[in-house]
Coordinates of C-alpha atoms and ligand atoms in Angstrom, one line a residue:
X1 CA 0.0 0.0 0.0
X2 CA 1.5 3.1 -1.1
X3 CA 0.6 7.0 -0.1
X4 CA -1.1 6.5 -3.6
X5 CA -4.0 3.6 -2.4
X6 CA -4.6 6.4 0.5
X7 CA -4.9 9.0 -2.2
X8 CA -7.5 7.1 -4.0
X9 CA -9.1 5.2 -0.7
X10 CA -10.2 8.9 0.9
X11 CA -11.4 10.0 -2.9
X12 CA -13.7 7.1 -2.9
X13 CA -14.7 7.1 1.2
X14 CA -15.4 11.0 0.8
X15 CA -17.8 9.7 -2.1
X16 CA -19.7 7.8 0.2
X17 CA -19.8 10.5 3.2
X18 CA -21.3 13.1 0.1
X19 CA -24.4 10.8 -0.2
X20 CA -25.6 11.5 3.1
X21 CA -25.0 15.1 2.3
X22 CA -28.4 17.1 1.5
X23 CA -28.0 20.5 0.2
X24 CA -24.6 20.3 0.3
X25 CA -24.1 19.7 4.0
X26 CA -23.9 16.7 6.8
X27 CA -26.5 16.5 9.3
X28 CA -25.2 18.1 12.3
X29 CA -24.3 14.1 14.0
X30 CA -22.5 13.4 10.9
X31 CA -20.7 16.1 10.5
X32 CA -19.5 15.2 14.2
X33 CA -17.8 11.7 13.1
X34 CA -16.2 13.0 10.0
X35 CA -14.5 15.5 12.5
X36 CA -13.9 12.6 14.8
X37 CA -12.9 10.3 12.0
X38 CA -10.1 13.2 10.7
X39 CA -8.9 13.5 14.1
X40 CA -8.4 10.0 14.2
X41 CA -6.5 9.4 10.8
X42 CA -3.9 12.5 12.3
X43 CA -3.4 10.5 15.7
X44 CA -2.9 7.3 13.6
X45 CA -0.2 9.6 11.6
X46 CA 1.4 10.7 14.7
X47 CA 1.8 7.2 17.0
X48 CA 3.0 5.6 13.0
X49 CA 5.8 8.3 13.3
X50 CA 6.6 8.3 17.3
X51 CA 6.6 4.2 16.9
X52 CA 8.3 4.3 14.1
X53 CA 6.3 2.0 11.7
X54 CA 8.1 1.5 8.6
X55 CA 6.0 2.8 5.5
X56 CA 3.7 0.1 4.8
X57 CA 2.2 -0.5 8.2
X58 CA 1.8 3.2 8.4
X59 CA 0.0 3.3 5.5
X60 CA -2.4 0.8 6.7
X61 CA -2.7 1.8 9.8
X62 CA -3.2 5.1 8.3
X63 CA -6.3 3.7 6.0
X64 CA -7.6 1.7 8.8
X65 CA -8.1 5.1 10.8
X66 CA -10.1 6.5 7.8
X67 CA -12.4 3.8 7.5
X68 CA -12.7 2.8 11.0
X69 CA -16.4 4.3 11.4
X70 CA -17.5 4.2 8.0
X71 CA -20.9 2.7 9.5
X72 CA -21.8 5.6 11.1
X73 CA -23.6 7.4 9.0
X74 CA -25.8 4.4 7.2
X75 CA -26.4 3.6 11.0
X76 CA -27.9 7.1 11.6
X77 CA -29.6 7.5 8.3
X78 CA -31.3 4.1 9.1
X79 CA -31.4 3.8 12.8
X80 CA -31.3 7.3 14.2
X81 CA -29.1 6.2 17.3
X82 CA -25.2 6.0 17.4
X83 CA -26.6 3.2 20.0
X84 CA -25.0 0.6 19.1
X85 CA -27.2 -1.8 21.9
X86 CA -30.4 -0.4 20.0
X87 CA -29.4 -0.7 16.4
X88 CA -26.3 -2.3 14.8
X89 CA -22.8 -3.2 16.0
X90 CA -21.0 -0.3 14.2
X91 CA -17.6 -2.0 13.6
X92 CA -19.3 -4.9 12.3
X93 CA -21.3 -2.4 10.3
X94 CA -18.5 -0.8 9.3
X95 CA -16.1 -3.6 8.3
X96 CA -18.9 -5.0 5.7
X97 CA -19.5 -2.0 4.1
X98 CA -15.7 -1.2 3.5
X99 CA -15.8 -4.7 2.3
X100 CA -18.9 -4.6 0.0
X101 CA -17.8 -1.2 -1.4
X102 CA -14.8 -2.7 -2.8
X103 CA -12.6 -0.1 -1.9
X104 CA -9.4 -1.8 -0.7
X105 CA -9.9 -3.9 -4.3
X106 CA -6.6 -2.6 -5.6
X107 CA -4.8 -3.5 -2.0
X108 CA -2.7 -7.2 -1.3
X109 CA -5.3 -9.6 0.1
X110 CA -2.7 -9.3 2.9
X111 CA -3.4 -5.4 3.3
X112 CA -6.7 -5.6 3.0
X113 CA -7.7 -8.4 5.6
X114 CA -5.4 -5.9 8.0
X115 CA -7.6 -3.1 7.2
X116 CA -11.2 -5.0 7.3
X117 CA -9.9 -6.6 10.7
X118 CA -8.7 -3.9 12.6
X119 CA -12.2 -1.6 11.4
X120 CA -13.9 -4.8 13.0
X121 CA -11.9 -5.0 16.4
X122 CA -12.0 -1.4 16.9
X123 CA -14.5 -1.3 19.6
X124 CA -13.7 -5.3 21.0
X125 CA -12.9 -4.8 25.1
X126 CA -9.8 -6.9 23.9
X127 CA -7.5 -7.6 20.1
X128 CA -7.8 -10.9 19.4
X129 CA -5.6 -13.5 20.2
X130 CA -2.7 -14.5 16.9
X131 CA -2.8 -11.8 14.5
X132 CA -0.2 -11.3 12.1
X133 CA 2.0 -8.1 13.1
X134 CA 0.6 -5.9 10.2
X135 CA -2.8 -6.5 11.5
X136 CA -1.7 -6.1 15.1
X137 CA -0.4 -2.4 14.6
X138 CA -3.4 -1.5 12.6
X139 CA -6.2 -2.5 15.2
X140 CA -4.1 -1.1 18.1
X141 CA -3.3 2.0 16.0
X142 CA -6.9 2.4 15.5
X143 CA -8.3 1.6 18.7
X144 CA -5.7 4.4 20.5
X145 CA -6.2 7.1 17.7
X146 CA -9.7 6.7 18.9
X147 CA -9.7 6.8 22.3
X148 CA -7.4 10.0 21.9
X149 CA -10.1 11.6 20.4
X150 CA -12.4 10.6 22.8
X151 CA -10.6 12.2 25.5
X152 CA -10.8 15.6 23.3
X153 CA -14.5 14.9 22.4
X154 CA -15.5 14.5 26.5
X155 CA -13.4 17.8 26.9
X156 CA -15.7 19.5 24.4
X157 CA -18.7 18.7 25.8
X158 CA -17.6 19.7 29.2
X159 CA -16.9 23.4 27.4
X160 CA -19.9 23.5 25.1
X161 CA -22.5 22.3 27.4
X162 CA -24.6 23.1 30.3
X163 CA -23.8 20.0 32.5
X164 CA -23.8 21.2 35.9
X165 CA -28.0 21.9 35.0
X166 CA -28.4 20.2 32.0
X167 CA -27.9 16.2 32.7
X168 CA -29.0 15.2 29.6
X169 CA -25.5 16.7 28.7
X170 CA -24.2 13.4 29.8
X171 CA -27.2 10.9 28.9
X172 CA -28.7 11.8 32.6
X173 CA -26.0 10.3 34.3
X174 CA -26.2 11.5 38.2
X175 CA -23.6 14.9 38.1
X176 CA -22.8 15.3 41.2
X177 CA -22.7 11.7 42.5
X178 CA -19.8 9.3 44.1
X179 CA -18.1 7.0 41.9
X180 CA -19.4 3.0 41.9
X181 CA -16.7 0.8 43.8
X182 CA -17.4 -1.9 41.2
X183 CA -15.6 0.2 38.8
X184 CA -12.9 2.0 41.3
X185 CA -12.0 -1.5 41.9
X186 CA -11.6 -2.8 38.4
X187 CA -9.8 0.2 37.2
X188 CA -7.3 -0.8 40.2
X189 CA -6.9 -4.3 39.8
X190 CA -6.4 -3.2 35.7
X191 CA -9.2 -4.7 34.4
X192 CA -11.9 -3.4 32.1
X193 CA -14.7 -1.8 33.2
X194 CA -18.3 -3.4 32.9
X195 CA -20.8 -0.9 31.3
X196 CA -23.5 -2.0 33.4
X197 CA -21.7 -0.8 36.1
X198 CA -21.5 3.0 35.2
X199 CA -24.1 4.8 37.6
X200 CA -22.6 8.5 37.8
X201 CA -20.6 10.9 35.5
X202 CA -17.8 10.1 37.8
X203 CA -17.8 6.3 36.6
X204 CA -17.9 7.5 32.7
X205 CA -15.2 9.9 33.3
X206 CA -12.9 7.0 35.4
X207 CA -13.2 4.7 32.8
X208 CA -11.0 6.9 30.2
X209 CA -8.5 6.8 33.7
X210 CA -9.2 3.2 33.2
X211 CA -8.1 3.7 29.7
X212 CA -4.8 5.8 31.1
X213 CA -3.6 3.1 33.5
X214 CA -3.9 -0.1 31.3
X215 CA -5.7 0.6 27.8
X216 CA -3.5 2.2 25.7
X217 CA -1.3 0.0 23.8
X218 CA 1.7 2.3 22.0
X219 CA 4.4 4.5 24.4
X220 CA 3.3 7.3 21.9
X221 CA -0.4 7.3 23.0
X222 CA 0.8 7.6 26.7
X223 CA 3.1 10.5 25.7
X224 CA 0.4 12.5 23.2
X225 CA -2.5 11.6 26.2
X226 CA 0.1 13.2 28.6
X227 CA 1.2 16.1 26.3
X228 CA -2.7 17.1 25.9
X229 CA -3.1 17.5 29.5
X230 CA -6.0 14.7 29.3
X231 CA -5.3 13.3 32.7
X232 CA -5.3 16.9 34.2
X233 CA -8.3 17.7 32.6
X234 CA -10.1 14.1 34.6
X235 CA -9.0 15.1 37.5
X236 CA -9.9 18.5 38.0
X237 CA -13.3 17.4 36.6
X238 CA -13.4 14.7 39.0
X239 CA -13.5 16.9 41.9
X240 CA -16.2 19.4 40.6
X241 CA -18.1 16.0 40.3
X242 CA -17.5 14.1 44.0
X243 CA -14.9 13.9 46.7
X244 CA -13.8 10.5 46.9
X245 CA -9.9 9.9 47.6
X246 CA -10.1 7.1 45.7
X247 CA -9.9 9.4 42.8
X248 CA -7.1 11.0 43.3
X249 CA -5.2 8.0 43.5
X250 CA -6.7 6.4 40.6
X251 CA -5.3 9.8 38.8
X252 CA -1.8 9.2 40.3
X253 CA -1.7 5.7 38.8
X254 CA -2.5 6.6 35.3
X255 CA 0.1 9.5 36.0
X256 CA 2.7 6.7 36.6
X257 CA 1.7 4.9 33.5
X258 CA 1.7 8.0 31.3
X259 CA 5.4 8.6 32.1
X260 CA 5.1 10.7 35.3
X261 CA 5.1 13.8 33.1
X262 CA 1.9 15.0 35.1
X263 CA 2.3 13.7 38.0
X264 CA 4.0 16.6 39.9
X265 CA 1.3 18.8 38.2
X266 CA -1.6 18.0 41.1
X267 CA -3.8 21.2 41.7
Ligands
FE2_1 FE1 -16.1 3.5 16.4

């Protein structure tokens, strides 16, 4: 795959976004994930470069990133939810569209089962077992790129909405509430969190903690999260939202994981 295939793979994906267009524009929700989905093909570009993936990995990587949510859209247009639990799995949605649109037809069979699998494991709690290394950089390139973006997409609705009155800001999730123990303890002992178990805004905002102390995979996702000032961000937000010490020392452990670059920056 060369910077070529990419050339021609975001021709033909922007293609597909333009039919949901109407009068020239996105509905507002899909304009959302084509934001999300450019910030995630740069993060993919940046953790290829820090990790130094030699050019064809980055490449799919790269494409993998693109087409990651491709699903999205169809999923709205047909479902009106990004739920995935009331409508469709969207990375199985999105991996058989990519496939059926024939647009990694010109790629090696090789390239494009990396592509198709990592768009399909992008949301899994865990990357299968045995995949080849090409496919193992892809998904895990993916699956940080996005969670990077998450952590800037939670820090925009913190700015752009009303959630200290407003809770459907945060899909009426308690706002000023005590974290669950069930998932203070599994972010401790490293394991992931169970959904069912998220009661307060607290819980939804320790599970990207979660995500700081054992779910991102590449060194240079732990240095951009750090860079950003994500964990700072948590914490401070954490404290307008309960007083629970357990917190702070759930904050302190991603710290260590990220590289200690925040750690001294407690406030
Ligand atoms: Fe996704």
């Amino acid at each position: 795959m060369t910077r070529d295939d990419i050339g021609r793979i975001s021709a033909l994906y922007d293609a597909y976004v333009d039919t949901f267009r109407t009068d020239g524009s996105l509905p507002d929700l899909m304009a959302l994930k084509r934001t999300h989905t450019d910030n995630v093909v740069a993060n993919a570009r940046a953790i290829a470069a820090g990790e130094g993936f030699d050019a064809r990995t980055a490449a799919v990587s790269e494409v993998a990133a693109l087409l990651h949510d491709t699903g999205r859209y169809e999923q709205l247009r047909r479902y009106n939810t990004f739920r995935d639990s009331d409508s469709v799995d969207h990375a199985v949605f999105s991996h058989d569209i990519v496939r059926d649109q024939g647009w990694l037809d010109g790629c090696s069979p090789v390239e494009r089962k990396a592509v198709l699998d990592a768009v399909l494991f992008h949301n899994r709690r865990d990357v299968p077992d045995g995949l080849d290394a090409l496919t193992l950089a892809a998904a895990h390139t993916v699956r940080d790129a996005d969670k990077l973006d998450i952590f800037r997409v939670l820090e925009e609705r913190v700015a752009t909405t009303d959630w200290r009155n407003d809770c459907a800001a945060f899909w009426n999730l308690p706002v000023k509430a005590a974290p669950n123990a069930a998932v203070l303890a599994a972010i401790r002992e490293q394991r992931p969190v169970d959904y069912q178990n998220i009661r307060t805004l607290a819980d939804f905002v320790l599970i990207q903690v979660g995500w700081m102390v054992s779910g991102l995979f590449y060194a240079t996702t732990r240095r951009l999260t750090a860079e950003r000032g994500h964990l700072e961000f948590r914490r401070r937000f954490l404290h307008e939202l309960a007083d629970d010490p357990a917190m702070d020392e759930l904050c302190d452990l991603a710290a260590e994981r990220l590289g200690n670059l925040q750690s001294t920056a407690r406030m």
